[in-house]
């Protein structure tokens, strides 16, 4: 059975945090009828044909899914679905159950929202559209599988069959274990290539947190509830950031360990940047063509520009400065850092942005030994790139012997100087309490000048060659 994520109350009800006791009890009773839940995640702009297919076939998907699978997504189902669908309208006074109780989002920001949800769920944006699957929306771990307009119906129908098979188990834990085993069963070909993800909170809370940032609703009470959660999310993130910075400033960690800590810090700043950016309704002009950027680079660039435009002069601009630096760093890592990796024998494009066993990636540069083939802890092939300033030092050394393709045609001196300055600002932002407006504008200026000089189009050409296309 399918339902649009029509209401912020839908997700709040799943969390047992709905202020209306009657609504909470009714929604809990209805949700108990389902054994399996699926969330369809996609970008309406990037995956426009999929979006059209989903809207047109929503009624069909609703039919083939069975009465024990609940799938949901942000979509406007066709009028035919509304005409016969009365399951969610047993209580006309319950806004959670009404299809017309719609979340209004700004269409121009749909791409940002999809990017951010994917990042919060640890799903690569390149794997979208995808279906997130769980027997319990309050679990921290879940499974997901990529989908497309041709496969979606088979995948939803298969999940519906599995959900119905779960009825043989009355005890909930046994049923959940059975369902988890079933969705991983290789005999279900539409679900092959299933992947697992784990986040620091329940799936329902992660989605509710994101939705709280862009809810605009005719019901004033619901808007207020969403804003309270929005403020709470920001407060919790800032508390975590403060703890991490206090640890960093103790100076107890070597460069390797500090890099892992900075990775965690960056994730929090990306989150803050997204939440703040949703409050800016102004149109923003970006200095870099989207086609030159990785999806996560684009997310960080867009949200940073919106945040800098939104905040007041006396506010803290740390999140936007770090995200602009991360945008630059990501593009460098996908291009020139891979040129360095090719020089030490990494097989590209096979191991593009991946760890390759059997190759020592350390390159001595003065007292430093940055590793360009370092396995990210607790993963089997994820790559941990050197710090931004380390990559710049190694590149300056290597171009004395050979040059990347096209290097002579760019303003390499300004590029390398800007690289160093961006790394310094980024390092300062990670350790200090506040970053002011002037520093944020300076960072924007570096990005704009680099773009005007054609640096990002140059990096795009390099990463295309190493990606193999």
CSV table of C-alpha atoms in Angstrom, one decimal, residues 217-411:
chain,number,residue,atom,x,y,z
A,217,UNK,CA,1.5,24.1,6.2
A,218,UNK,CA,-1.9,25.7,6.5
A,219,UNK,CA,-2.2,24.2,9.9
A,220,UNK,CA,-0.3,26.6,12.2
A,221,UNK,CA,0.1,24.1,15.0
A,222,UNK,CA,1.9,21.6,12.7
A,223,UNK,CA,4.2,24.4,11.4
A,224,UNK,CA,5.1,25.3,15.0
A,225,UNK,CA,5.8,21.7,15.9
A,226,UNK,CA,8.1,21.4,12.8
A,227,UNK,CA,9.9,24.6,13.7
A,228,UNK,CA,10.5,23.4,17.3
A,229,UNK,CA,12.0,20.2,15.9
A,230,UNK,CA,14.1,22.2,13.4
A,231,UNK,CA,15.5,24.3,16.2
A,232,UNK,CA,16.2,21.2,18.3
A,233,UNK,CA,18.1,19.5,15.5
A,234,UNK,CA,20.3,22.6,15.0
A,235,UNK,CA,20.9,22.8,18.8
A,236,UNK,CA,21.9,19.1,19.0
A,237,UNK,CA,24.3,19.4,16.1
A,238,UNK,CA,26.0,22.5,17.6
A,239,UNK,CA,26.5,20.6,20.9
A,240,UNK,CA,28.2,17.8,19.0
A,241,UNK,CA,30.4,20.2,17.1
A,242,UNK,CA,31.5,21.9,20.3
A,243,UNK,CA,32.5,18.6,21.8
A,244,UNK,CA,34.5,17.6,18.8
A,245,UNK,CA,36.3,21.0,18.7
A,246,UNK,CA,37.2,20.8,22.3
A,247,UNK,CA,38.8,17.4,21.7
A,248,UNK,CA,40.7,18.7,18.7
A,249,UNK,CA,42.0,21.7,20.5
A,250,UNK,CA,43.6,19.5,23.2
A,251,UNK,CA,46.2,18.6,20.6
A,252,UNK,CA,46.3,14.9,21.7
A,253,UNK,CA,45.9,13.4,18.2
A,254,UNK,CA,48.3,12.8,15.4
A,255,UNK,CA,47.5,13.9,11.8
A,256,UNK,CA,45.9,10.6,10.9
A,257,UNK,CA,43.6,10.4,13.8
A,258,UNK,CA,42.8,14.1,13.5
A,259,UNK,CA,41.7,13.6,9.9
A,260,UNK,CA,39.1,11.0,11.0
A,261,UNK,CA,37.8,13.4,13.6
A,262,UNK,CA,37.6,16.2,11.0
A,263,UNK,CA,35.6,13.9,8.7
A,264,UNK,CA,33.0,13.6,11.5
A,265,UNK,CA,33.0,17.3,12.1
A,266,UNK,CA,32.5,18.0,8.4
A,267,UNK,CA,29.3,15.9,8.4
A,268,UNK,CA,27.8,18.0,11.1
A,269,UNK,CA,28.7,21.2,9.3
A,270,UNK,CA,27.2,19.9,6.1
A,271,UNK,CA,24.0,19.2,8.0
A,272,UNK,CA,23.9,22.7,9.6
A,273,UNK,CA,24.5,24.2,6.2
A,274,UNK,CA,21.5,22.3,4.7
A,275,UNK,CA,19.1,23.2,7.5
A,276,UNK,CA,20.0,26.9,7.5
A,277,UNK,CA,19.8,27.0,3.7
A,278,UNK,CA,16.2,25.9,3.7
A,279,UNK,CA,15.3,29.1,5.4
A,280,UNK,CA,16.5,31.3,2.5
A,281,UNK,CA,13.8,31.6,-0.1
A,282,UNK,CA,15.9,33.8,-2.4
A,283,UNK,CA,17.1,32.7,-5.8
A,284,UNK,CA,20.9,32.2,-5.7
A,285,UNK,CA,23.3,32.4,-8.6
A,286,UNK,CA,26.2,30.0,-8.3
A,287,UNK,CA,29.7,30.8,-9.8
A,288,UNK,CA,30.3,27.2,-11.1
A,289,UNK,CA,28.4,25.3,-13.7
A,290,UNK,CA,26.7,22.3,-12.0
A,291,UNK,CA,27.9,19.9,-14.7
A,292,UNK,CA,31.5,20.4,-13.6
A,293,UNK,CA,30.8,19.3,-10.0
A,294,UNK,CA,30.3,16.1,-8.1
A,295,UNK,CA,26.8,15.8,-6.6
A,296,UNK,CA,28.0,16.4,-3.0
A,297,UNK,CA,30.2,19.3,-4.2
A,298,UNK,CA,27.2,20.9,-5.7
A,299,UNK,CA,25.2,20.4,-2.5
A,300,UNK,CA,27.9,22.1,-0.4
A,301,UNK,CA,28.3,25.0,-2.9
A,302,UNK,CA,24.6,25.7,-3.2
A,303,UNK,CA,23.8,25.5,0.5
A,304,UNK,CA,26.9,27.6,1.4
A,305,UNK,CA,25.8,30.4,-1.0
A,306,UNK,CA,22.3,30.4,0.4
A,307,UNK,CA,23.5,30.5,4.0
A,308,UNK,CA,26.0,33.3,3.4
A,309,UNK,CA,23.1,35.3,1.7
A,310,UNK,CA,20.7,34.4,4.6
A,311,UNK,CA,22.8,35.1,7.7
A,312,UNK,CA,23.4,38.5,9.4
A,313,UNK,CA,26.9,40.1,9.6
A,314,UNK,CA,27.2,39.1,13.3
A,315,UNK,CA,26.3,35.4,12.8
A,316,UNK,CA,28.7,32.4,12.7
A,317,UNK,CA,29.6,31.5,9.1
A,318,UNK,CA,31.7,28.4,10.0
A,319,UNK,CA,29.4,25.9,8.3
A,320,UNK,CA,29.4,27.8,5.0
A,321,UNK,CA,33.1,28.3,5.0
A,322,UNK,CA,33.9,24.7,5.7
A,323,UNK,CA,31.4,23.5,3.1
A,324,UNK,CA,32.9,25.8,0.5
A,325,UNK,CA,36.4,24.4,1.3
A,326,UNK,CA,35.0,20.9,1.2
A,327,UNK,CA,33.5,21.6,-2.3
A,328,UNK,CA,36.9,22.7,-3.5
A,329,UNK,CA,38.7,19.8,-1.8
A,330,UNK,CA,36.3,17.2,-3.2
A,331,UNK,CA,36.9,18.5,-6.8
A,332,UNK,CA,40.6,18.4,-6.3
A,333,UNK,CA,40.5,14.9,-4.8
A,334,UNK,CA,38.5,13.6,-7.8
A,335,UNK,CA,41.0,15.1,-10.2
A,336,UNK,CA,44.5,16.1,-9.4
A,337,UNK,CA,44.8,13.8,-6.4
A,338,UNK,CA,44.0,11.0,-8.8
A,339,UNK,CA,46.8,12.2,-11.1
A,340,UNK,CA,49.1,11.7,-8.1
A,341,UNK,CA,47.6,8.3,-7.5
A,342,UNK,CA,48.2,7.3,-11.1
A,343,UNK,CA,51.8,8.2,-10.6
A,344,UNK,CA,52.2,5.6,-7.8
A,345,UNK,CA,50.6,2.9,-9.9
A,346,UNK,CA,47.0,2.9,-8.9
A,347,UNK,CA,44.9,1.2,-11.6
A,348,UNK,CA,42.5,3.8,-12.9
A,349,UNK,CA,39.6,3.9,-13.6
A,350,UNK,CA,39.2,0.5,-11.9
A,351,UNK,CA,40.1,2.0,-8.5
A,352,UNK,CA,38.9,5.5,-9.0
A,353,UNK,CA,38.2,6.9,-5.5
A,354,UNK,CA,38.8,3.4,-4.1
A,355,UNK,CA,41.5,1.7,-2.1
A,356,UNK,CA,43.7,-0.7,-4.1
A,357,UNK,CA,45.4,-3.4,-2.1
A,358,UNK,CA,49.1,-4.1,-2.6
A,359,UNK,CA,50.2,-0.5,-3.3
A,360,UNK,CA,52.0,1.7,-0.8
A,361,UNK,CA,50.4,5.1,-1.2
A,362,UNK,CA,52.8,7.0,1.1
A,363,UNK,CA,54.7,9.9,-0.5
A,364,UNK,CA,57.4,11.5,1.6
A,365,UNK,CA,57.4,15.3,1.5
A,366,UNK,CA,59.7,16.8,4.1
A,367,UNK,CA,58.5,15.6,7.5
A,368,UNK,CA,55.1,14.5,6.1
A,369,UNK,CA,54.2,11.2,4.6
A,370,UNK,CA,50.7,11.6,3.2
A,371,UNK,CA,49.1,8.4,2.0
A,372,UNK,CA,47.3,8.5,-1.3
A,373,UNK,CA,46.0,4.9,-1.1
A,374,UNK,CA,44.7,4.7,2.5
A,375,UNK,CA,41.8,2.5,3.4
A,376,UNK,CA,39.1,4.2,5.4
A,377,UNK,CA,38.7,2.4,8.7
A,378,UNK,CA,36.1,-0.3,9.0
A,379,UNK,CA,35.5,-0.4,5.2
A,380,UNK,CA,36.7,-2.8,2.5
A,381,UNK,CA,37.5,-0.3,-0.3
A,382,UNK,CA,36.6,3.3,0.8
A,383,UNK,CA,39.4,5.7,0.3
A,384,UNK,CA,40.6,8.2,2.8
A,385,UNK,CA,42.2,11.1,1.0
A,386,UNK,CA,45.1,13.1,2.5
A,387,UNK,CA,44.3,16.5,4.1
A,388,UNK,CA,43.9,19.4,1.7
A,389,UNK,CA,47.2,21.0,2.6
A,390,UNK,CA,49.1,17.7,2.2
A,391,UNK,CA,47.8,17.2,-1.3
A,392,UNK,CA,48.9,20.6,-2.3
A,393,UNK,CA,52.4,20.1,-1.0
A,394,UNK,CA,52.8,16.8,-2.8
A,395,UNK,CA,51.4,18.2,-6.1
A,396,UNK,CA,53.9,21.2,-6.0
A,397,UNK,CA,56.7,18.7,-5.6
A,398,UNK,CA,55.6,16.4,-8.4
A,399,UNK,CA,55.0,19.0,-11.0
A,400,UNK,CA,58.7,19.7,-10.9
A,401,UNK,CA,59.1,16.3,-12.7
A,402,UNK,CA,56.0,16.1,-14.9
A,403,UNK,CA,52.8,18.0,-15.5
A,404,UNK,CA,49.2,16.9,-15.6
A,405,UNK,CA,47.5,17.3,-19.0
A,406,UNK,CA,46.6,20.9,-19.7
A,407,UNK,CA,48.5,22.3,-16.7
A,408,UNK,CA,50.4,24.8,-18.8
A,409,UNK,CA,47.1,26.4,-20.0
A,410,UNK,CA,45.9,27.4,-16.5
A,411,UNK,CA,47.0,30.1,-14.1
